[in-house]
CSV table of C-alpha atoms and ligand atoms in Angstrom, one decimal:
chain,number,residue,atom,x,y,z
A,1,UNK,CA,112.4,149.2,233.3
A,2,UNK,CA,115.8,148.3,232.2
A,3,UNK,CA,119.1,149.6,233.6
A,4,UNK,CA,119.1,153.2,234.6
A,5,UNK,CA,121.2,155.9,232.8
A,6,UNK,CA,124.4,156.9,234.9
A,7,UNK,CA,124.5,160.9,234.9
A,8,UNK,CA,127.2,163.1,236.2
A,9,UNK,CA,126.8,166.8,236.6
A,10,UNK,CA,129.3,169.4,235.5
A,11,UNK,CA,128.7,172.7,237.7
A,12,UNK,CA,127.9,172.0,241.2
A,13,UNK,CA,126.4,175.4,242.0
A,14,UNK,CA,123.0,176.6,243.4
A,15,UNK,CA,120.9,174.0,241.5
A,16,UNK,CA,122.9,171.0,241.4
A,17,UNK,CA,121.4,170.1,244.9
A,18,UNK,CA,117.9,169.9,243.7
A,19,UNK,CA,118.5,167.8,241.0
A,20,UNK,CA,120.4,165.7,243.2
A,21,UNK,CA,117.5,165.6,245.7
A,22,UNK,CA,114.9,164.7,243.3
A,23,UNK,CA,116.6,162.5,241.0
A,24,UNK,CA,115.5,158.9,243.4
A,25,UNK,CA,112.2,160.1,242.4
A,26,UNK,CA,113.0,159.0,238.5
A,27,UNK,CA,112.7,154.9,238.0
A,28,UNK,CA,115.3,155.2,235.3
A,29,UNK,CA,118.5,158.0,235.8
A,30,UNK,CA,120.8,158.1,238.5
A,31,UNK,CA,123.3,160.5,239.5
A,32,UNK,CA,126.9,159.1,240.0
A,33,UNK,CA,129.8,161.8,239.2
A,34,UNK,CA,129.7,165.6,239.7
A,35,UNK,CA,132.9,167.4,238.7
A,36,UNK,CA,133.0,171.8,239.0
A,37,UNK,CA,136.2,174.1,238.3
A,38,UNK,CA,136.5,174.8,242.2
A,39,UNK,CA,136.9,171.2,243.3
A,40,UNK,CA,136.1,171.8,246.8
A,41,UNK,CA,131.8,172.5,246.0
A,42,UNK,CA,132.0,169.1,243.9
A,43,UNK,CA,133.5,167.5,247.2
A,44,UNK,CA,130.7,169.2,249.3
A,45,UNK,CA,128.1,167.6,247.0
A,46,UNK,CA,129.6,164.3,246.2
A,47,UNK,CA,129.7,163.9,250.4
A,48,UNK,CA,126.0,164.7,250.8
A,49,UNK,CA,124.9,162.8,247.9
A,50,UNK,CA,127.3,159.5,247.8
A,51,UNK,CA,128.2,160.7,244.5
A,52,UNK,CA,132.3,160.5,243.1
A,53,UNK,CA,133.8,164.0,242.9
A,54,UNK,CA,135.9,163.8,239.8
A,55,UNK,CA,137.8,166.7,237.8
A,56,UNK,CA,135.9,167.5,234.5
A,57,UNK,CA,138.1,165.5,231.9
A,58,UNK,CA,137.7,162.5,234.4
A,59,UNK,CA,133.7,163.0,234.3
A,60,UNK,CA,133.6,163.0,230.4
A,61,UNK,CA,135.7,159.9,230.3
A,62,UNK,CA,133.9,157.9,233.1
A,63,UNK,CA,132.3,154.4,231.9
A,64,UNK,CA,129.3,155.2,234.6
A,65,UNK,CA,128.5,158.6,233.1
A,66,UNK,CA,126.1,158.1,229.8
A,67,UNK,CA,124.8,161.6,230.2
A,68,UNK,CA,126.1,164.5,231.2
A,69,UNK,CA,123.9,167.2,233.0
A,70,UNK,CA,125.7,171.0,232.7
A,71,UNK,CA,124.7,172.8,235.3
A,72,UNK,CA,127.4,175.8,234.6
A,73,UNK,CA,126.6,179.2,234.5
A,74,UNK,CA,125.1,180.2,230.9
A,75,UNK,CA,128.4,181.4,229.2
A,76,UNK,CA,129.9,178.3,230.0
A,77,UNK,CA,127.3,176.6,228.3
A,78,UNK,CA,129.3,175.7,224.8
A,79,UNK,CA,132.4,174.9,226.0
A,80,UNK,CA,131.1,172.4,228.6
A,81,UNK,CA,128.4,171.1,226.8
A,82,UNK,CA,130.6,171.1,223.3
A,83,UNK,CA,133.4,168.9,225.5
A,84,UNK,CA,130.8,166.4,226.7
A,85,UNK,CA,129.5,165.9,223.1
A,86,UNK,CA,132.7,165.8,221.5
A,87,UNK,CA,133.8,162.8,224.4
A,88,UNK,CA,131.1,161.0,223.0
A,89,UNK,CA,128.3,161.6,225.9
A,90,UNK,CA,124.8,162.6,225.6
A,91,UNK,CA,124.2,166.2,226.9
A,92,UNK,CA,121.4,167.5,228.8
A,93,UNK,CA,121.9,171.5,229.1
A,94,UNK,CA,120.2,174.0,232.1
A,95,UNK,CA,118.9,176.7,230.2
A,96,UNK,CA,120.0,178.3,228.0
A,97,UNK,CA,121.1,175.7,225.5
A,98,UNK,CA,123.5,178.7,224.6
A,99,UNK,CA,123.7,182.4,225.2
A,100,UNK,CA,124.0,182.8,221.4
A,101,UNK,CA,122.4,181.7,218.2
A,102,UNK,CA,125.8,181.0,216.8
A,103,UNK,CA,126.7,178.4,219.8
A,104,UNK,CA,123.4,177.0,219.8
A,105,UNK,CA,123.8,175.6,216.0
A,106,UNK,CA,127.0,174.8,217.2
A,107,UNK,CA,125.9,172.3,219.4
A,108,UNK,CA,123.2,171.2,217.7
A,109,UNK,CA,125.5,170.1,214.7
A,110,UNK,CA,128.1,168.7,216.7
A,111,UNK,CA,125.3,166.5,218.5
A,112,UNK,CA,124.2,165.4,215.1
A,113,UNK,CA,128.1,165.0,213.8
A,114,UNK,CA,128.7,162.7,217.0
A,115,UNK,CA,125.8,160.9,217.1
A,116,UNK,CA,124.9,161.4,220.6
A,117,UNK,CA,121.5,163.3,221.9
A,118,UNK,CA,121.1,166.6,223.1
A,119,UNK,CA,118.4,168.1,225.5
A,120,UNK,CA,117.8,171.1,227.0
A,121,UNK,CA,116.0,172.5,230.3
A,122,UNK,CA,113.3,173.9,231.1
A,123,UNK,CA,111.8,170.6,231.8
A,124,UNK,CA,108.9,172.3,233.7
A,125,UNK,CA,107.0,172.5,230.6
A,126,UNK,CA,106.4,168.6,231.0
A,127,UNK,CA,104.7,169.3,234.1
A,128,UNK,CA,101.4,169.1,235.2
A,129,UNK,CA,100.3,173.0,234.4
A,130,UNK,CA,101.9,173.2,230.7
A,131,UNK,CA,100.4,170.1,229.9
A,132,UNK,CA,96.6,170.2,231.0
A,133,UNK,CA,97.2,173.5,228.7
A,134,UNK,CA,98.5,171.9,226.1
A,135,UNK,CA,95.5,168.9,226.1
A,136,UNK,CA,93.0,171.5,226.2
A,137,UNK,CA,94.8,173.6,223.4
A,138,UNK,CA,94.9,170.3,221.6
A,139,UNK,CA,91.3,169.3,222.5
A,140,UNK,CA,89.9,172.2,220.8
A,141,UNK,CA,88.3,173.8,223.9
A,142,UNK,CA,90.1,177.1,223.0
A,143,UNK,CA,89.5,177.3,219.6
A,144,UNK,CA,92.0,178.8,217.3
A,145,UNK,CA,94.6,181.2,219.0
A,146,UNK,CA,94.8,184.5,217.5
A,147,UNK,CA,96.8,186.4,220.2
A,148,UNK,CA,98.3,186.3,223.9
A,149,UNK,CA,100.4,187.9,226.3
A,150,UNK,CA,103.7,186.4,228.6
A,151,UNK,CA,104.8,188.5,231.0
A,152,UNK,CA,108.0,187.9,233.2
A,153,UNK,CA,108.4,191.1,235.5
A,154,UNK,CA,110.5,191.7,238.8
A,155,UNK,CA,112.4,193.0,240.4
A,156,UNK,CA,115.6,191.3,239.5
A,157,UNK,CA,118.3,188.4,241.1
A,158,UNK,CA,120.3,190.5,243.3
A,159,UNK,CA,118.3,190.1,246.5
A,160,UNK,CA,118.4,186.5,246.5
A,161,UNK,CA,121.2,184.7,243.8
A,162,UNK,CA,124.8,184.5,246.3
A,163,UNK,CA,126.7,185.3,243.0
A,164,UNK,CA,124.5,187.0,240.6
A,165,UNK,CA,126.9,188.8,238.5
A,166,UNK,CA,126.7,186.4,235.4
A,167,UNK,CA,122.9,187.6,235.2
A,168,UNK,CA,123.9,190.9,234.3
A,169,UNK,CA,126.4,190.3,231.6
A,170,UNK,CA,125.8,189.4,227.8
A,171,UNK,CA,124.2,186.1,228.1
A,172,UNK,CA,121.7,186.8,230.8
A,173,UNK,CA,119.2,189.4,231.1
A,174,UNK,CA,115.8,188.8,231.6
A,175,UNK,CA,115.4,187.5,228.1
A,176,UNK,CA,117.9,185.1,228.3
A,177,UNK,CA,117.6,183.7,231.9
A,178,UNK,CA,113.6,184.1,232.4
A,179,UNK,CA,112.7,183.8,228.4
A,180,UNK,CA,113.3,179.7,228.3
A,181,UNK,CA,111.0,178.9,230.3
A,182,UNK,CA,107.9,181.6,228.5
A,183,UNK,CA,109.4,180.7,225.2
A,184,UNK,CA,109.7,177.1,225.4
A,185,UNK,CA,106.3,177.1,227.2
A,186,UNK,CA,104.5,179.2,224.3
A,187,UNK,CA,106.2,176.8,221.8
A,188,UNK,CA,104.7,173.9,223.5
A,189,UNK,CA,101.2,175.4,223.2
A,190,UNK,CA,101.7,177.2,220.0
A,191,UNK,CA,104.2,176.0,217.5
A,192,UNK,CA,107.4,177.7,216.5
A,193,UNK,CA,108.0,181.3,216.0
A,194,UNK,CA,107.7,183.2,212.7
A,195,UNK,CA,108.9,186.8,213.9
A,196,UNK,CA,109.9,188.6,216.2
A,197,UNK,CA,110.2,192.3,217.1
A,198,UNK,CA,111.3,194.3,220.7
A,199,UNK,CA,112.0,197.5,221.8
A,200,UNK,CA,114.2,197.7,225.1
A,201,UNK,CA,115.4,199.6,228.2
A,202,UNK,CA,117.5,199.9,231.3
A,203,UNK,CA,115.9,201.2,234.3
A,204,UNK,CA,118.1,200.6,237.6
A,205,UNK,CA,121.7,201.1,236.0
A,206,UNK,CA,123.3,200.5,239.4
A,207,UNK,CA,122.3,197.5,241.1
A,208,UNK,CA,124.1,196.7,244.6
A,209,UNK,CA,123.9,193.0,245.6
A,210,UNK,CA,122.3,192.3,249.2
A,211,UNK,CA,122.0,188.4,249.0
A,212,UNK,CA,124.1,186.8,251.3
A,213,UNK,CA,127.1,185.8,249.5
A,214,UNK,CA,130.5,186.2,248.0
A,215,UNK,CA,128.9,189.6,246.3
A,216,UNK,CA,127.2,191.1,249.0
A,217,UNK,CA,127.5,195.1,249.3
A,218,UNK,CA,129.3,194.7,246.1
A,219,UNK,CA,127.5,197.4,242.7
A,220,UNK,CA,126.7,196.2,239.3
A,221,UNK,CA,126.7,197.8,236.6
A,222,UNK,CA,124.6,196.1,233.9
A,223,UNK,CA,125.9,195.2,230.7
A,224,UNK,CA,122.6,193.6,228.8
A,225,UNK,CA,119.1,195.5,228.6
A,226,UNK,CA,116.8,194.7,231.8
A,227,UNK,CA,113.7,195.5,230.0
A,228,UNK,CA,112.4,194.0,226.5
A,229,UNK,CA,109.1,194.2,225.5
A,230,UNK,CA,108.5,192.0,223.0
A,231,UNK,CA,105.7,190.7,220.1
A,232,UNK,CA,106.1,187.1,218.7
A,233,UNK,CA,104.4,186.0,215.7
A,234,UNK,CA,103.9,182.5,215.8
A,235,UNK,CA,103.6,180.0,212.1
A,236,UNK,CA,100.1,179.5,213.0
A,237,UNK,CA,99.3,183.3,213.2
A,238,UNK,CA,99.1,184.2,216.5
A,239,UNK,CA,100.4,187.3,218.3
A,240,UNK,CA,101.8,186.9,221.6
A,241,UNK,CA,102.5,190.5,223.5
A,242,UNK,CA,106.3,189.0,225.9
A,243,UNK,CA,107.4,191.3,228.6
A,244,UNK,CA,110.9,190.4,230.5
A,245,UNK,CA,112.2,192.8,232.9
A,246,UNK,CA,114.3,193.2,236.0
A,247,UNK,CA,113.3,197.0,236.8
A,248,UNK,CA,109.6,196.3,238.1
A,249,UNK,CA,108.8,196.6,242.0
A,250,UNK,CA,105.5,195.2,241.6
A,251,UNK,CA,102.9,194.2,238.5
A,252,UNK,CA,99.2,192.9,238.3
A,253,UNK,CA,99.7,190.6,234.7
A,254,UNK,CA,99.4,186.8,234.6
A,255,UNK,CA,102.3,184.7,233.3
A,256,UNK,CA,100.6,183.5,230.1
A,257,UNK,CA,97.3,184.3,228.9
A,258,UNK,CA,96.0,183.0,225.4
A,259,UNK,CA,92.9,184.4,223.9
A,260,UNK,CA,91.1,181.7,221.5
A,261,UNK,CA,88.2,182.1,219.3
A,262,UNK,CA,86.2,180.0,221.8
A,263,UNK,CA,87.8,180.8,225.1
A,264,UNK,CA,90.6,182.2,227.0
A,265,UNK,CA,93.3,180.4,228.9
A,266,UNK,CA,95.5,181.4,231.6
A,267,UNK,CA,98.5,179.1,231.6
A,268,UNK,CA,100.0,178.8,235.3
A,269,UNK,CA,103.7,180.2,235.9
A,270,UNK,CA,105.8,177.8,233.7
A,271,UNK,CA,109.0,178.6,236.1
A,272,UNK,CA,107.3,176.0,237.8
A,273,UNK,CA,105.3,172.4,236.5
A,274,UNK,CA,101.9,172.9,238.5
A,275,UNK,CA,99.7,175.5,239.3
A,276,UNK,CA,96.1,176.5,238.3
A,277,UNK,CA,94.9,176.7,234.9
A,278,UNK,CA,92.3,178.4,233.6
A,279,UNK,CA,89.7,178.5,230.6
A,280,UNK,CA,87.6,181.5,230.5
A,281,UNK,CA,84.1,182.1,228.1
A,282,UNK,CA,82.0,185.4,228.5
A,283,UNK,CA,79.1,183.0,229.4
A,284,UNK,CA,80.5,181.2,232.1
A,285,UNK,CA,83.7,183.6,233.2
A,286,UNK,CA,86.6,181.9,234.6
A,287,UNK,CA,86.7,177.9,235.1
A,288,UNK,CA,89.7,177.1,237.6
A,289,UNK,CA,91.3,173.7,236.7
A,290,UNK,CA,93.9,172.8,239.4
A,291,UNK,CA,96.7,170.3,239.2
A,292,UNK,CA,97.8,169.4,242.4
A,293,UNK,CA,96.5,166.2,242.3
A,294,UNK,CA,97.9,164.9,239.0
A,295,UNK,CA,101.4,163.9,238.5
A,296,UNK,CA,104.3,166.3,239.2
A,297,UNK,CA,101.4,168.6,240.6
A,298,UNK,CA,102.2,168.0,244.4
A,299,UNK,CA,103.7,171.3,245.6
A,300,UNK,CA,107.0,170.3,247.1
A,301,UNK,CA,109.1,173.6,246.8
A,302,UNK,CA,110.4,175.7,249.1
A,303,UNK,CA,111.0,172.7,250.9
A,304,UNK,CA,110.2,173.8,254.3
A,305,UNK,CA,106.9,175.7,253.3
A,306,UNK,CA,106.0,174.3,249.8
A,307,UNK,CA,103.6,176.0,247.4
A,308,UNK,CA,105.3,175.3,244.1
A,309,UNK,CA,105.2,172.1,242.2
A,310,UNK,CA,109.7,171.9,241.4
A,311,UNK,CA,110.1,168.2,240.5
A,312,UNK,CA,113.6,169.2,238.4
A,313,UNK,CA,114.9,166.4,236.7
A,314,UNK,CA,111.8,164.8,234.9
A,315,UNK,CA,113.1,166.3,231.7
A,316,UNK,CA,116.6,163.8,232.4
A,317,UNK,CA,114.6,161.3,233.4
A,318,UNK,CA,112.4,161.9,230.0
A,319,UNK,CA,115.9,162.1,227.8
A,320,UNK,CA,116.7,159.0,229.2
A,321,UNK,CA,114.0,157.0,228.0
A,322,UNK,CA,113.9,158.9,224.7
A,323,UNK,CA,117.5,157.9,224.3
A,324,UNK,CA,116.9,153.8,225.4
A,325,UNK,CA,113.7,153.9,222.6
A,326,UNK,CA,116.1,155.8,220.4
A,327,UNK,CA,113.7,158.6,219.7
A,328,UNK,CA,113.3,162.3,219.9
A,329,UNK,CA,113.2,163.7,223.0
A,330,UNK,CA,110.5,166.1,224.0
A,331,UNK,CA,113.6,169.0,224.9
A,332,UNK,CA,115.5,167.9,222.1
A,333,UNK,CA,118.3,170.8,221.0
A,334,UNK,CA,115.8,171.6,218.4
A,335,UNK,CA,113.5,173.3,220.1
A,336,UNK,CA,116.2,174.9,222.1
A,337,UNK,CA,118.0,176.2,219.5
A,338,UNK,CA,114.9,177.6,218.0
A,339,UNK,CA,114.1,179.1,221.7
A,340,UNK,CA,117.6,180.6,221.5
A,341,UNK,CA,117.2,182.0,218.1
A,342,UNK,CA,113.6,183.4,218.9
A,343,UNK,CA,115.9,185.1,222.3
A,344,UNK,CA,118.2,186.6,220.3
A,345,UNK,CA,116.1,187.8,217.7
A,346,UNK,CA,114.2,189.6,220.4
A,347,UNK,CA,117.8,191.7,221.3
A,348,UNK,CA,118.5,192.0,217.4
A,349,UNK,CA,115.3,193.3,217.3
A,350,UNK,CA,115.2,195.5,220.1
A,351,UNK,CA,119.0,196.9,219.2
A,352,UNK,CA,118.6,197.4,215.1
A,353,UNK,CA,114.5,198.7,215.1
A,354,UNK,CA,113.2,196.2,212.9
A,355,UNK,CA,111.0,192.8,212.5
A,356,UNK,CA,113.4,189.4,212.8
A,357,UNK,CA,112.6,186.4,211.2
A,358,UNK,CA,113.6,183.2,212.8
A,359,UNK,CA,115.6,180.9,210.7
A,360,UNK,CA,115.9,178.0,213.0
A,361,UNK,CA,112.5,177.0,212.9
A,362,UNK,CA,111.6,173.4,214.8
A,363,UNK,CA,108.6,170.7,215.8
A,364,UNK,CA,106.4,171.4,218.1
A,365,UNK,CA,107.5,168.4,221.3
A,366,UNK,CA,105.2,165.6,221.1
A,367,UNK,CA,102.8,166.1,224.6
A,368,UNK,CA,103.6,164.0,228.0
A,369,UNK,CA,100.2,162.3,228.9
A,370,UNK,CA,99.7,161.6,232.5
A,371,UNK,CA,100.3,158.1,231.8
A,372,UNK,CA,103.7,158.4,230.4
A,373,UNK,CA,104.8,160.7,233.2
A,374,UNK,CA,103.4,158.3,235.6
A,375,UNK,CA,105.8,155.8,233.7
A,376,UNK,CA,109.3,158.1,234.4
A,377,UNK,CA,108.3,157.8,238.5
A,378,UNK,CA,110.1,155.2,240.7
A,379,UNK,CA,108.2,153.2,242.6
A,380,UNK,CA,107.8,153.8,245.7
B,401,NAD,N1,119.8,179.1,240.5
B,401,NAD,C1,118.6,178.7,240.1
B,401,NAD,O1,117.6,178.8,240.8
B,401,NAD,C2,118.4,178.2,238.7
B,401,NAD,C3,117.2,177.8,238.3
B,401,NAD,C4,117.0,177.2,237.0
B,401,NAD,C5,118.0,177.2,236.2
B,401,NAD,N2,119.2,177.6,236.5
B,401,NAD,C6,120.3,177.5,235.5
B,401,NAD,O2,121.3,176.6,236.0
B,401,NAD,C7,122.6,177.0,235.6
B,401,NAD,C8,123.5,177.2,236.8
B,401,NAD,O3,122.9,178.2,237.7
B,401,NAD,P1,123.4,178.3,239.2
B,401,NAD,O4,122.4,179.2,239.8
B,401,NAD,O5,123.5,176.9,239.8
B,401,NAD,O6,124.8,178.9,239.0
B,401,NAD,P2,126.0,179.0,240.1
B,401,NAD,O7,126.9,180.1,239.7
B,401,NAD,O8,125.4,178.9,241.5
B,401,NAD,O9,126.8,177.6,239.8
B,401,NAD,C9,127.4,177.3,238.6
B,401,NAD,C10,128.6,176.4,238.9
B,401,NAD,O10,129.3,176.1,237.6
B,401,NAD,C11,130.7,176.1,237.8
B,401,NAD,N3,131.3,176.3,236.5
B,401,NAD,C12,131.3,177.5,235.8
B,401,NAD,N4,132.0,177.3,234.7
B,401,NAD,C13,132.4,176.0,234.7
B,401,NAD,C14,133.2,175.2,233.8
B,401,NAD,N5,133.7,175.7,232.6
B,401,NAD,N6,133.5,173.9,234.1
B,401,NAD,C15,133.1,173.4,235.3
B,401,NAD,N7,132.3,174.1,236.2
B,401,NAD,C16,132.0,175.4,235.9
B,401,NAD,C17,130.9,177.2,238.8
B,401,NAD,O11,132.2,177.0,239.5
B,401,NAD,C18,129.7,177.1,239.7
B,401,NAD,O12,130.0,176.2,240.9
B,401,NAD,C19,122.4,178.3,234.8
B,401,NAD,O13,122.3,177.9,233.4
B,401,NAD,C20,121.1,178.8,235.3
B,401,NAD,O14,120.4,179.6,234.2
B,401,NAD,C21,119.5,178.1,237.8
């Protein structure tokens, strides 16, 4: 592989440290500059991964960085993200691309304007889980989907996020925060979205904050729904029940399940790339097909007890290549400005009582065979 693609992240928060762990594990991205509005957490990170602590103009000017990787909190996602574009860098976004439709198009354009590439988390989609779907989706052993149902339920951030507030405030709620990741996932495996409709609610309206923390024993008060329930009607006619909520103590769904005209599938928790899937027939029942043992399938997460597969990062490492073979890549802003519209057609929904249809429609991302995944690995 040729020379690998300098990144520097902007927001060195909660998740910056797993991207900066994984990232050796990528043959062609490495992480050089990280830059955050309290200097003093870039420091901390730019000491415990060799990395330069810049101040944010510095990062977007810096000859190493080709990509930058904006790991702010959601409603800083425009500004940062808009900055980096309009310096000329290619942007690869956390989710969600924006926290509205409006900013979402915004970006998209100026990418397009500038001539740079855009892409957007969650790259757990690529993983092993959404993908073995998505082959058997695309094999035919489902048949044609007529309907489903995503459910995202808990019991909310508070308990373990050190600074949750922003989750609360317009631009999070479950839709926005959780919804990437069941969106984009359903996207994958379906096409785009026609439709949309939601009703939703607020069930715990004071919320008091007992992760450890800057926040802890402090009350909020949210500002966004904590409960949508949702229908999507999808171009290719199915109808997908989506749940999001942060007001449930416990629940007994699956994440996805898809319901074909030859079998069922249960799609594995796509916060997440591994995981069982499973293809179910009223002959035979429920066929388990695990992942573990294909690539990005290990479980590696929590890292002292692991039972999730968290390999954060293959969707840079996948933006980098699409950018050196000057294609488009399998996040592209597309899709996450049509995930964004689908998110805030959901609230519209929910807030004026009637059907939404999405305007931003886009293609369905090409799938990542095991081969090509293989390919994005550094040897060891
Ligand atoms: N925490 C998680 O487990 C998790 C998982 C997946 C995705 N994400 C996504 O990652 C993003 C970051 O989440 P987090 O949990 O790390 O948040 P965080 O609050 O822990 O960290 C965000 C950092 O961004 C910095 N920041 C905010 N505005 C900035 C600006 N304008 N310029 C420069 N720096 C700025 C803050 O100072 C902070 O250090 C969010 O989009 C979130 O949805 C988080």
């Amino acid at each position: 592989m040729t020379r690998k693609m300098g990144v520097g992240i902007i927001g060195c928060g909660t998740i910056a440290d797993i991207y900066c762990r994984n990232a050796p594990r990528f043959a062609n991205i490495e992480i050089r500059a990280c830059a955050d509005l309290r200097p003093e957490i870039a420091q901390v990170l730019a000491g415990k991964y060799g990395l330069r602590a810049l101040s944010v103009p510095e990062l977007f000017g810096a000859d190493e960085v080709d990509i930058v990787l904006n790991l702010t909190i959601p409603n800083a996602h425009v500004e940062v993200s808009g900055a980096a574009l309009e310096a000329g860098k290619h942007v690869y976004s956390e989710k969600p691309l924006a926290t509205s439709l409006a900013g979402a198009r915004e970006l998209t354009a100026l990418a397009r304007r500038r001539g740079v590439h855009l892409a957007v988390a969650p790259d757990t989609i690529l993983g092993p889980g959404g993908q073995l779907a998505r082959k058997l989706v695309d094999e035919g052993e489902v048949g044609t989907i007529t309907a489903g149902t995503a459910f995202v339920l808990s019991r909310g951030m508070e308990h373990w996020h050190p600074s949750p507030g922003f989750y609360f405030q317009p631009g999070g709620g479950p839709v926005f925060d959780m919804g990437p990741y069941y969106v984009t996932q359903l996207v994958q495996l379906l096409g785009p979205v026609e439709r949309v409709a939601a009703l939703a609610a607020t069930g715990i309206a004071e919320r008091v904050v007992t992760a450890p923390g800057p926040m802890q024993g402090q009350t909020i008060r949210p500002e966004v729904a904590t409960t949508i329930m949702g229908l999507l009607d999808f171009a290719s006619g199915a109808k997908v029940m989506f749940g999001a909520s942060w007001d449930v103590e416990a629940h007994g769904h699956r994440p996805i399940e898809l319901y074909g005209t030859r079998a069922s599938l249960r799609v594995p928790d796509p916060n997440f790339m591994g995981g069982v899937v499973e293809l179910g027939t009223r002959a035979d029942g429920w066929r388990e097909l695990p992942t573990r043992e294909r690539v990005f399938g290990k479980a590696n997460y929590p890292f002292d007890a692991p039972i999730h597969a968290n390999d954060r990062g293959l969707g840079v490492a996948e933006f980098a290549r699409a950018i050196r073979e000057g294609r488009t890549p399998r996040l592209a802003g597309g899709l996450g400005l049509h995930v964004t519209a689908v998110m805030e057609g959901l609230l519209a929904a929910s807030e004026q009582g009637r059907v939404i249809t999405i305007e931003d429609r886009c293609e369905r991302p090409a799938a990542l065979s095991e081969e090509e995944a293989a390919e994005l690995l550094a040897r060891a």
